[in-house]
Coordinates of N, CA and C in Angstrom, one line a residue:
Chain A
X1 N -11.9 2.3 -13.4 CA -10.6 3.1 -13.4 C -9.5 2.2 -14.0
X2 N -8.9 3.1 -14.9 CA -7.9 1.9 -16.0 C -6.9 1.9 -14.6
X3 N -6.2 0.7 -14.8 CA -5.3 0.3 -13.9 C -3.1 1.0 -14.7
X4 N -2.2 0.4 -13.8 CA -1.2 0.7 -14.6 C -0.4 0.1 -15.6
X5 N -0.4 0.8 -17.0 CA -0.2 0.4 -17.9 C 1.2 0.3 -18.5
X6 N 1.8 -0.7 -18.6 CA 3.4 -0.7 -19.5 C 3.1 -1.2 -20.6
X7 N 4.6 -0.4 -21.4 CA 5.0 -1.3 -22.7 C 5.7 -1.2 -22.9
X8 N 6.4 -1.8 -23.8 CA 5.9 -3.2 -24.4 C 5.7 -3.8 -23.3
X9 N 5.1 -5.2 -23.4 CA 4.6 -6.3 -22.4 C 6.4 -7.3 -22.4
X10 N 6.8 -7.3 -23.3 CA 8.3 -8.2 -24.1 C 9.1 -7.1 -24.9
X11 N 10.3 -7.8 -24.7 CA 11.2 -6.9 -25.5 C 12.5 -7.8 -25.7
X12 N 13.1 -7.9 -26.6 CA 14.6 -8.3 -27.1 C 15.2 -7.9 -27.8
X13 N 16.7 -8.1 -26.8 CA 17.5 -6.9 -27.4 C 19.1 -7.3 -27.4
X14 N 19.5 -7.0 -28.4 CA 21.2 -7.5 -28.0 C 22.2 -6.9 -27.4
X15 N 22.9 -7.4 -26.7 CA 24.2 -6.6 -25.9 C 24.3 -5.1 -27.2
X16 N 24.9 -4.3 -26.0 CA 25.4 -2.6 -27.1 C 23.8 -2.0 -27.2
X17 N 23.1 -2.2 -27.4 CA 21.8 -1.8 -27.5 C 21.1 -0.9 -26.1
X18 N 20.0 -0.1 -26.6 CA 19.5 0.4 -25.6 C 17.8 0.2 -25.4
X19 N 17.3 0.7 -24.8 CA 15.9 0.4 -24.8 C 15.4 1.3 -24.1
X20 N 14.0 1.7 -24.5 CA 13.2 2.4 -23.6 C 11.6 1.8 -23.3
X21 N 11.6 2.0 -21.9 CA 10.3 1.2 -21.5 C 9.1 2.2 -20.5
X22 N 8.1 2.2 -21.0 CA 7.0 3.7 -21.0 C 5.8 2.9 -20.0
X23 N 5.3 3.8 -19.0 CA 4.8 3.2 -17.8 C 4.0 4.4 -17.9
X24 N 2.4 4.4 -18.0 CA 1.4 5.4 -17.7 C 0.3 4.7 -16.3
X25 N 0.6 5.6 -15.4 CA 0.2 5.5 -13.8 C -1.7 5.7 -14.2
X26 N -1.9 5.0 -13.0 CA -3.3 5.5 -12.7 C -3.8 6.7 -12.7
X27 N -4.6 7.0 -13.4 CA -5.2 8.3 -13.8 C -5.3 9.4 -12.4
X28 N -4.8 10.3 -12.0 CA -4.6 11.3 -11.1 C -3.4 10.8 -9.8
X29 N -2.7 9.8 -10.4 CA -1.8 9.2 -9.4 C -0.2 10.2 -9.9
X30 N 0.6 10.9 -9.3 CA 1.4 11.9 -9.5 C 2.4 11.1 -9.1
X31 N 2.7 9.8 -8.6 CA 4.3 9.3 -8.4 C 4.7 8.2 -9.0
X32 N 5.1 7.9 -9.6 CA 5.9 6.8 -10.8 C 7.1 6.3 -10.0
X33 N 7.1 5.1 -9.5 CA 8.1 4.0 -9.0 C 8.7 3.4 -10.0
X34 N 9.9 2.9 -10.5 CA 10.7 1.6 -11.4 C 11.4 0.5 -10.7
X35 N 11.0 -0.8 -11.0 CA 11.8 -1.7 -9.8 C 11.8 -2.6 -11.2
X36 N 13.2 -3.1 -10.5 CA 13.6 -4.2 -11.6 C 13.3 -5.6 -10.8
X37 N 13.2 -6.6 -11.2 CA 13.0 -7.9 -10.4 C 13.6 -8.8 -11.4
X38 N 14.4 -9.8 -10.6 CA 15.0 -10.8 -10.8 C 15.4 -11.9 -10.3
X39 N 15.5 -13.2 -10.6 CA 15.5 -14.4 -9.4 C 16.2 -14.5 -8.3
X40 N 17.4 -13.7 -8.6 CA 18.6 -13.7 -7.5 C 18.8 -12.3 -6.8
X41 N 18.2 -11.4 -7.6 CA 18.0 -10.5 -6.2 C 16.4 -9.7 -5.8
X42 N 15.7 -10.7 -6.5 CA 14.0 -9.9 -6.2 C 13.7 -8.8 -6.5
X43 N 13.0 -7.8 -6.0 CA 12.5 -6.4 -6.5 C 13.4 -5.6 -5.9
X44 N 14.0 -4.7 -6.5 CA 14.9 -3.6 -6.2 C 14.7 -2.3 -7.0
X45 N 14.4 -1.3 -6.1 CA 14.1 0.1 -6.5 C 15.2 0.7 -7.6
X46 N 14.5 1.4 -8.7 CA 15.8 2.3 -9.7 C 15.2 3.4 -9.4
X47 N 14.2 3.9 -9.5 CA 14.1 5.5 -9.2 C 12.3 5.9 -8.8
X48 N 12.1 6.6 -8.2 CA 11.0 7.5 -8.0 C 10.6 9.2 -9.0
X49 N 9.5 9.3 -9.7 CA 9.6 10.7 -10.1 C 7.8 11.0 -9.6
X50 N 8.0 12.4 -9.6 CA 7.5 13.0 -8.4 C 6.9 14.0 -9.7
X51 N 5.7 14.6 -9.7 CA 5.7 15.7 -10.8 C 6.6 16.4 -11.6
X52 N 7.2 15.4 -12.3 CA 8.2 15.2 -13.4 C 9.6 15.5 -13.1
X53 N 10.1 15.2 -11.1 CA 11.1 15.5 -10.7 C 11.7 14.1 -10.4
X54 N 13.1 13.7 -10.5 CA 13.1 12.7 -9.4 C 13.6 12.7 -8.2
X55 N 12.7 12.1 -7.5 CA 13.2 12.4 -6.0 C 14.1 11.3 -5.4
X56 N 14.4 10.1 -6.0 CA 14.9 9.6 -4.9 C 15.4 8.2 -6.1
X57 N 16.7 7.8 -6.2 CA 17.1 7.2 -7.0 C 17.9 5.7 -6.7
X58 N 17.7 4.5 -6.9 CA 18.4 3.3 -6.6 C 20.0 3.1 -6.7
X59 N 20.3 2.1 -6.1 CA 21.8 1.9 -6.7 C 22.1 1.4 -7.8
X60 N 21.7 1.8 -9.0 CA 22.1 1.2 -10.6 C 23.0 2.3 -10.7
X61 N 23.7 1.6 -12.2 CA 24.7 2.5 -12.6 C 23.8 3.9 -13.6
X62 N 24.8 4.3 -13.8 CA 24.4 5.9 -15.0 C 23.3 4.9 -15.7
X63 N 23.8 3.7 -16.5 CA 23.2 3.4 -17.8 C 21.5 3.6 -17.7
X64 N 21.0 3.5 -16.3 CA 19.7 3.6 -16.0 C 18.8 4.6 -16.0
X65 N 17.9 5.1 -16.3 CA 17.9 6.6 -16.4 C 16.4 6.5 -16.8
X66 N 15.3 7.8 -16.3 CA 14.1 7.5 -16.7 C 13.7 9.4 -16.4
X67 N 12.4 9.8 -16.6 CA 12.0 11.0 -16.8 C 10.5 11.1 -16.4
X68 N 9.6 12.0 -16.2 CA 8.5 12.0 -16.4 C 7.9 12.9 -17.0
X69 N 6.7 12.9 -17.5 CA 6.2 13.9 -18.3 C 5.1 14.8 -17.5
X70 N 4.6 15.7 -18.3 CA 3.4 16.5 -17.2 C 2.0 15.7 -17.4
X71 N 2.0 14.5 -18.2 CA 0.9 13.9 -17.8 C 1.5 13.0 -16.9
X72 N 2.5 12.9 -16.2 CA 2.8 12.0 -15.3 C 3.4 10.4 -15.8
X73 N 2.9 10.3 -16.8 CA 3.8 9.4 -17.5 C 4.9 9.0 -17.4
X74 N 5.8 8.1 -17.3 CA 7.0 8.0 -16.9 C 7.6 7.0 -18.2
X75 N 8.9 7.0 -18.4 CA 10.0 6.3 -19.3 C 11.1 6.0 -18.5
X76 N 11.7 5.2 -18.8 CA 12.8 4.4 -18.4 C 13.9 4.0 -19.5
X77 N 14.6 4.3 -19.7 CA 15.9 4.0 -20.2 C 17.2 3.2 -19.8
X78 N 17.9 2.3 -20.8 CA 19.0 1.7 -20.4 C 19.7 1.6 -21.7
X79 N 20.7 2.1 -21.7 CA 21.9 2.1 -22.9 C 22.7 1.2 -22.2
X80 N 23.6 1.0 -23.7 CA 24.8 -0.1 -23.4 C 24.1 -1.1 -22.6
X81 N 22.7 -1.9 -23.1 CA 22.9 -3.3 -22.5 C 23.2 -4.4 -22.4
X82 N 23.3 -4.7 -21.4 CA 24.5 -5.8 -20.6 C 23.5 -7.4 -20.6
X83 N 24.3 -8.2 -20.8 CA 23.0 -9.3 -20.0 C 22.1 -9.7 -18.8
X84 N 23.3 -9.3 -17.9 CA 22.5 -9.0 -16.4 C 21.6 -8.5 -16.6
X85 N 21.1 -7.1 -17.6 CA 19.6 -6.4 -17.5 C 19.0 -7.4 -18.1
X86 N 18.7 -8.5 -18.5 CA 18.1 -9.1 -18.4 C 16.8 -9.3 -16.8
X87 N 16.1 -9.0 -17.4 CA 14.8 -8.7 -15.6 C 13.4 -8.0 -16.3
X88 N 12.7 -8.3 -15.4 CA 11.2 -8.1 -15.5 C 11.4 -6.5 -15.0
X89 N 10.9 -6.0 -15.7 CA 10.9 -4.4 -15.3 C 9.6 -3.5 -14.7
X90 N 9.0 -3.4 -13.5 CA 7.9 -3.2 -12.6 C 7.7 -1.6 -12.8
X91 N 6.7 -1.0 -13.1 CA 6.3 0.2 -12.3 C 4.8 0.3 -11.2
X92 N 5.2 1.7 -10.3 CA 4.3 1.7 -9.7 C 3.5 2.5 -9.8
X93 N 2.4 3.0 -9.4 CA 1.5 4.1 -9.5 C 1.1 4.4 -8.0
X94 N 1.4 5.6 -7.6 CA 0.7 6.2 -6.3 C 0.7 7.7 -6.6
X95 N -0.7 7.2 -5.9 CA -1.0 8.8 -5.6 C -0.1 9.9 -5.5
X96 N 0.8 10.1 -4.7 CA 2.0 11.3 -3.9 C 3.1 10.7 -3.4
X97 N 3.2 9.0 -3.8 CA 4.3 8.5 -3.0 C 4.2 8.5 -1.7
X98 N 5.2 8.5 -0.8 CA 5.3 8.4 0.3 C 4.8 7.0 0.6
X99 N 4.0 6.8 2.2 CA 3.2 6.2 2.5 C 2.1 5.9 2.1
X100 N 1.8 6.0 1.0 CA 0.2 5.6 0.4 C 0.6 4.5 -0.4
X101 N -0.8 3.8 -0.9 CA -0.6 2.5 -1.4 C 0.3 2.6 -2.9
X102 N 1.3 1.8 -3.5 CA 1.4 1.7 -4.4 C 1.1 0.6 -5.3
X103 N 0.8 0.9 -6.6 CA -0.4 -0.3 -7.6 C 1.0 -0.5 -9.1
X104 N 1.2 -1.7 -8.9 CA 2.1 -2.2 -10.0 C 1.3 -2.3 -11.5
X105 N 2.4 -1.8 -12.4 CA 1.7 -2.6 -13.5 C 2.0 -3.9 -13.8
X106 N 1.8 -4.5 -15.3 CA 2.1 -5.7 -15.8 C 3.4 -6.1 -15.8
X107 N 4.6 -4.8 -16.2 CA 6.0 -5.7 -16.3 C 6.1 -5.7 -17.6
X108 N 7.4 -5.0 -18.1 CA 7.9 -5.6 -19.5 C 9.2 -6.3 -19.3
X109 N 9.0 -7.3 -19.8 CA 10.0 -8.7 -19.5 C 11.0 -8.7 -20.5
X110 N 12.4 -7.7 -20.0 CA 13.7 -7.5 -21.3 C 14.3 -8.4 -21.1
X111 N 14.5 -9.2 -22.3 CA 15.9 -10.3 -22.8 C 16.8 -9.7 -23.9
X112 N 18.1 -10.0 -22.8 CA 19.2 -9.5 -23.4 C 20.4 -10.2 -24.0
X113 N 20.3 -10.5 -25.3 CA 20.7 -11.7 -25.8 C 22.4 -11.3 -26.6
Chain B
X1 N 21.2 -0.1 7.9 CA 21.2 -1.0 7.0 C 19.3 -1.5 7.0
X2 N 18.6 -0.7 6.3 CA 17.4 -1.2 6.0 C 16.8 -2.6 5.5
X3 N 16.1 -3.6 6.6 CA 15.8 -4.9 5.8 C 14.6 -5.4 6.2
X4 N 14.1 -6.5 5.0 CA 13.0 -7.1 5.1 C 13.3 -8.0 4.9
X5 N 12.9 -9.3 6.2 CA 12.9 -10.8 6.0 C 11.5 -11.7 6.1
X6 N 11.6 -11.9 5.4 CA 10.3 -12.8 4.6 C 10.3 -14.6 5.3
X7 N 9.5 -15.5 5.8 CA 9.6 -16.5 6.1 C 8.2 -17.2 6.5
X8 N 8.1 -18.3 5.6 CA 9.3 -19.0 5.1 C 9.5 -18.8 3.9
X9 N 10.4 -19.1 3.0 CA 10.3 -18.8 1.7 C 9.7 -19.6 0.6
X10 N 9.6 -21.1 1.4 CA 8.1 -21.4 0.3 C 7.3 -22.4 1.6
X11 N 6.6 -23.1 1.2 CA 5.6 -23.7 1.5 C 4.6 -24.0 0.4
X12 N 4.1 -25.9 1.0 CA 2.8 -26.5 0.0 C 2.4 -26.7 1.1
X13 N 0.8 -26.6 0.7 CA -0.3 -26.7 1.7 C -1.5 -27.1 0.7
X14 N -2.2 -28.3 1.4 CA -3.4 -28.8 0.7 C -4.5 -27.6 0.9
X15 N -5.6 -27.9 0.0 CA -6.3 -26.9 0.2 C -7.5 -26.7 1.2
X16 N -7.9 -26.1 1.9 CA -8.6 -25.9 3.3 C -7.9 -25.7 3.9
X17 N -6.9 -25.9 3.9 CA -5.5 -25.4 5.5 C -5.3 -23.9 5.4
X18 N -4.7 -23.5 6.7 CA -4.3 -22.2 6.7 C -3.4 -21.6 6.5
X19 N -2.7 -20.8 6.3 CA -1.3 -20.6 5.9 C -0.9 -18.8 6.9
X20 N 0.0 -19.1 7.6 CA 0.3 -18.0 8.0 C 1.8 -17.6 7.8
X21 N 2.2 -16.1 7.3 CA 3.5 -15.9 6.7 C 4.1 -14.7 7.5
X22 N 5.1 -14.9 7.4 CA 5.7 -13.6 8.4 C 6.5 -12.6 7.8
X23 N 6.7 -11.5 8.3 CA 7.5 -10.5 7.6 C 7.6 -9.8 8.8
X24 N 9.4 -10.3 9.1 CA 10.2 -8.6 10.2 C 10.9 -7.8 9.4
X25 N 10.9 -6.5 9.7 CA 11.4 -5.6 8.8 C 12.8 -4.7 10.4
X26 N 13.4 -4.0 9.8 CA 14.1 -3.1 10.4 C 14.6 -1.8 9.4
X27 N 13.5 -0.6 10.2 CA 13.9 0.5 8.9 C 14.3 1.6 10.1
X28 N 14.5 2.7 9.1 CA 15.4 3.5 10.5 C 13.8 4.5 10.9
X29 N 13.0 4.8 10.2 CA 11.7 5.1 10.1 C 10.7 4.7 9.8
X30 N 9.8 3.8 11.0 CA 9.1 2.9 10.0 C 7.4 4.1 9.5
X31 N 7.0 3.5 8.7 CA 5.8 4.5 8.0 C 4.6 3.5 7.9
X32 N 4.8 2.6 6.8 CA 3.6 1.6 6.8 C 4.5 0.2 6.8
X33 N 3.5 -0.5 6.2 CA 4.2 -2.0 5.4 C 2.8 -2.4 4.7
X34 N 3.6 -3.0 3.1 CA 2.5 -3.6 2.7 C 2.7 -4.7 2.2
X35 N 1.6 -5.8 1.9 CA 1.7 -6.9 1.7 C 1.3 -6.9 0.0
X36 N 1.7 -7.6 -0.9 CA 1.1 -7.8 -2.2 C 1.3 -10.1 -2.3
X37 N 0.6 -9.7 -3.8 CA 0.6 -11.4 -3.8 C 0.7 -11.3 -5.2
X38 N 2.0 -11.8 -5.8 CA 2.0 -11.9 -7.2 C 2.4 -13.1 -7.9
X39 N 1.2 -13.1 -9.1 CA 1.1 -14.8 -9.4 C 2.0 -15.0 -11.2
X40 N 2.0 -14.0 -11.5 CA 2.8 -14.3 -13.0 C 4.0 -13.4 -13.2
X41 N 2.8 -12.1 -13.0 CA 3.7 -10.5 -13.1 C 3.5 -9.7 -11.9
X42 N 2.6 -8.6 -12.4 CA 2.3 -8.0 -11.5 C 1.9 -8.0 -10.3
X43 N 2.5 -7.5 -9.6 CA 2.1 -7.9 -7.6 C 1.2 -6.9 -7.6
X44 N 0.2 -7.7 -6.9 CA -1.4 -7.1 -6.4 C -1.5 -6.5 -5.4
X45 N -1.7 -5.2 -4.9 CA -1.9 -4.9 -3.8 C -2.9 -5.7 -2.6
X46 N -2.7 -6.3 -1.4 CA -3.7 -6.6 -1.1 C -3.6 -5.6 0.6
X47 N -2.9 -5.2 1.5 CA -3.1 -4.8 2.5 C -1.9 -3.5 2.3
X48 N -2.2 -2.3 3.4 CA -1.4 -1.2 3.9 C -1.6 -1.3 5.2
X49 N -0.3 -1.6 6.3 CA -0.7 -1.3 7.6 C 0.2 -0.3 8.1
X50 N -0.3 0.3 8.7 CA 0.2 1.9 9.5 C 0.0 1.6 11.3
X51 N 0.7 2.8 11.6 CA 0.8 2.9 13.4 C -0.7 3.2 13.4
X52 N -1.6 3.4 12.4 CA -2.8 3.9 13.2 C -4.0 2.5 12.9
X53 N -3.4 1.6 11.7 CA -4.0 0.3 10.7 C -3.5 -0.5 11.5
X54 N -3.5 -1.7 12.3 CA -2.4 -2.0 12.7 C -3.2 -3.9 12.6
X55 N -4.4 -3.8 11.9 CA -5.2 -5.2 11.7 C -6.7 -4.7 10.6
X56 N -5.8 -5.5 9.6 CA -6.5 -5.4 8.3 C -7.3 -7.0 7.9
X57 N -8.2 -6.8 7.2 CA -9.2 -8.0 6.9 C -9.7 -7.7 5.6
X58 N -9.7 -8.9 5.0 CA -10.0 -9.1 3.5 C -10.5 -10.2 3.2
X59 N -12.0 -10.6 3.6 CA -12.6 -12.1 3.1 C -11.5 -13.2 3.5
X60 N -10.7 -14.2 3.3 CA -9.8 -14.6 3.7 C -8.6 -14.9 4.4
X61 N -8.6 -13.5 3.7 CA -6.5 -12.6 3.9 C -6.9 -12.1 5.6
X62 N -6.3 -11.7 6.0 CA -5.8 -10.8 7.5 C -4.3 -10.9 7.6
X63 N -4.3 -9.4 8.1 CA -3.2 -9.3 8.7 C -2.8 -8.2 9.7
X64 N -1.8 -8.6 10.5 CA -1.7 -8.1 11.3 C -0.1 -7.3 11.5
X65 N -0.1 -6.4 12.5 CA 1.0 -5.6 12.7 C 2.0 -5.6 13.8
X66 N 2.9 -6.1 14.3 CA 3.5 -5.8 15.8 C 4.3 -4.5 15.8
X67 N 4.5 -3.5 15.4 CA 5.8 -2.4 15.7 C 6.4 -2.3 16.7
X68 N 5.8 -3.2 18.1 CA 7.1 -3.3 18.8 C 7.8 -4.4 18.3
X69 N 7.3 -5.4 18.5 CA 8.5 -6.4 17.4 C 8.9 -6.2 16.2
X70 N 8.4 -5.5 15.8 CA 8.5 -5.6 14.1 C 9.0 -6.3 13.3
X71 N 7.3 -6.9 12.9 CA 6.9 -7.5 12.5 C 5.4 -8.0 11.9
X72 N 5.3 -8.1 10.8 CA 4.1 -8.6 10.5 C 3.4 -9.7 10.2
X73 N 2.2 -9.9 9.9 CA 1.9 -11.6 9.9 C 0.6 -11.7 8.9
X74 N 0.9 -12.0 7.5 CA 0.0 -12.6 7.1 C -1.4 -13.8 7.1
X75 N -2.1 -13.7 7.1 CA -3.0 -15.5 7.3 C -3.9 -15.1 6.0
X76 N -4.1 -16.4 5.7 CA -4.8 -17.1 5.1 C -5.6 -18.2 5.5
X77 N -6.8 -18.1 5.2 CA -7.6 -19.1 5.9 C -8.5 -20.1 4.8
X78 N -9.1 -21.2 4.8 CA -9.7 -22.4 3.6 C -8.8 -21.9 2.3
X79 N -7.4 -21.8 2.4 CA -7.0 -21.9 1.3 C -7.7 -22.7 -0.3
X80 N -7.5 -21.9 -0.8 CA -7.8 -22.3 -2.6 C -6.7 -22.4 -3.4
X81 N -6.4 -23.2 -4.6 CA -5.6 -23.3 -4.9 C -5.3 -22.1 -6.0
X82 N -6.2 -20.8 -6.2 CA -6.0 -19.7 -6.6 C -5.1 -18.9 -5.9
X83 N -4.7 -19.6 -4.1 CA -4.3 -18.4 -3.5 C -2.7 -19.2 -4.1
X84 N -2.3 -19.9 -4.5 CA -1.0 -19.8 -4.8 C -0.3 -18.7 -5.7
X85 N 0.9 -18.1 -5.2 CA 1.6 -17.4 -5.9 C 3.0 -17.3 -4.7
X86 N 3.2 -15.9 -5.5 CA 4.5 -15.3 -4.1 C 3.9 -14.1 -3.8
X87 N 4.5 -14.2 -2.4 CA 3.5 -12.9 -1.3 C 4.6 -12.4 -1.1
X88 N 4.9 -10.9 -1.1 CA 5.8 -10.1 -0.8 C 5.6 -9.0 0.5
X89 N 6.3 -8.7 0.8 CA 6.3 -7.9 1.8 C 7.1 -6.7 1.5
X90 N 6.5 -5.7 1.9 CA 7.7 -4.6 1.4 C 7.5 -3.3 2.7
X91 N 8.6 -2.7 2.7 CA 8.3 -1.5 3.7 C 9.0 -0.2 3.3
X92 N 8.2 1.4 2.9 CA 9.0 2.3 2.5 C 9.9 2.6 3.5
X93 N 10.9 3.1 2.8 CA 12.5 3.6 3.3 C 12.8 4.8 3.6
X94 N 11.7 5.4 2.9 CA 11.9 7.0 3.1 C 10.8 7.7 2.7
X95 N 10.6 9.1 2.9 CA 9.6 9.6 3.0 C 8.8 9.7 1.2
X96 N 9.8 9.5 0.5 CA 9.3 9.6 -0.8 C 8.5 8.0 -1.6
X97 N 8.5 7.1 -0.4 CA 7.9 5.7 -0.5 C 8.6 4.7 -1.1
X98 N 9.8 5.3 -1.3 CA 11.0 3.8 -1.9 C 11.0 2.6 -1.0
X99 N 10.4 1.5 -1.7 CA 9.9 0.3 -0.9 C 10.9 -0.9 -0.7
X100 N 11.1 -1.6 0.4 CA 12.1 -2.1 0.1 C 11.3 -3.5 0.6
X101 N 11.8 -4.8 -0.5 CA 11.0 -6.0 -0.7 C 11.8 -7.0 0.5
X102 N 10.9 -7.9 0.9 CA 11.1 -8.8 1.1 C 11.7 -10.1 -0.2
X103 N 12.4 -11.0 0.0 CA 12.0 -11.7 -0.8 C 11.2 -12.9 -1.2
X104 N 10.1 -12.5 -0.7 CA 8.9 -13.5 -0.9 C 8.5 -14.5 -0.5
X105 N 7.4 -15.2 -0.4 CA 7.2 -16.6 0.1 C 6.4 -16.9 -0.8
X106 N 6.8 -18.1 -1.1 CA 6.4 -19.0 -2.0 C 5.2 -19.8 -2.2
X107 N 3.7 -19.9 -2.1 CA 2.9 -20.5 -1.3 C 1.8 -21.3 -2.1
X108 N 2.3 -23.1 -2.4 CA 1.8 -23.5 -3.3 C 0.6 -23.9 -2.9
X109 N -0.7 -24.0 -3.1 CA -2.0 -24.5 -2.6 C -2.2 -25.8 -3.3
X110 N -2.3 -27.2 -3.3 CA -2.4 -27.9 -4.0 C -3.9 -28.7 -3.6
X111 N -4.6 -29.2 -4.9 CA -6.1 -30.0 -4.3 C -6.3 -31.2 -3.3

């Protein structure tokens, strides 16, 4: 069973710029997590989508922003970026969310130059 | 104010020793808690414990649950120096599974 997949694995990008980063979940898993991680504040939630709704959204600003598709697929978005977004970018795969296990992918690691 | 404290935040330990890690949490609902161990990127799932899970085992790994204290307790036992990474703790927030992290322990295994 393929595990969860991101991409790019890297990405660089300069201030003013935007980016989109594409996270496909484990095959029959319907909930898509985004967590940003970084050395000074660790993993912190940006949003949950739920069969292509979102349910439940982090404290980032607007510039943050992500979608799902009906294959459950998920994207992430960040315009106008900042250096701070500089961070390893996490998604998760679960089944229904909630209380069931969630399974990380690899991370695509944005530098914001 | 939902939180997870992680302790200690790092530790070295030769290898054969044991290593036991703690995580108290305070949520306004608690649901599960789970433990991962991530060594470059990706954090690995290794345990889910629930009010009904409340002592999990994995070849070396265990861990355990208090929900009256709340609190949990990782071990490790004949450490290897594969088990180094950072062990996270996390516990959802809400019913939609928004997880909220510990920030890690650090746990170097050395030969």
């Amino acid at each position: 069973k393929a595990g969860v997949t991101q991409t790019p694995r890297y990405l660089i990008k300069t201030r003013g710029q935007q980016v989109t980063l594409s996270c496909s979940p484990i095959s029959g898993h319907r909930s898509v997590s985004w967590y940003q991680q970084t050395p000074g504040q660790g993993l912190q939630f940006l949003f949950e989508y739920f069969s292509e709704t979102q349910r439940n959204k982090g404290n980032f600003p607007g510039r943050f922003s992500g979608r799902q598709f009906s294959n459950s697929r998920s994207e992430m978005n960040v315009s106008t970026l900042e250096l701070g977004d500089s961070a390893l970018y996490l998604c998760a795969s679960s089944l229904v969310g909630g209380i069931a296990e969630a399974f990380f992918g690899q991370g695509t690691r944005l530098t914001v130059v | 104010e939902d939180k997870v404290v992680q302790s200690p935040l790092s530790l070295v330990v030769h290898e054969g020793d044991t290593v036991t890690l703690n995580c108290s949490y305070e949520v306004t609902n608690f649901r599960s808690l789970l433990w991962y161990k991530q060594e470059k990127k990706a954090p690995t799932f290794l345990f889910m414990l629930t009010s009904s899970g409340i002592e999990k085992k994995s070849g070396r790994l265990s861990s355990i649950l208090d929900k009256k204290e709340l609190f949990s307790i990782l071990n490790i036992t004949a450490t290897q120096t594969g088990d180094s990474a950072v062990y996270l703790c996390a516990v959802p927030t809400d019913s939609w599974g928004k997880l909220q992290f510990g920030a890690g322990t650090q746990v170097v295994v050395t030969p």
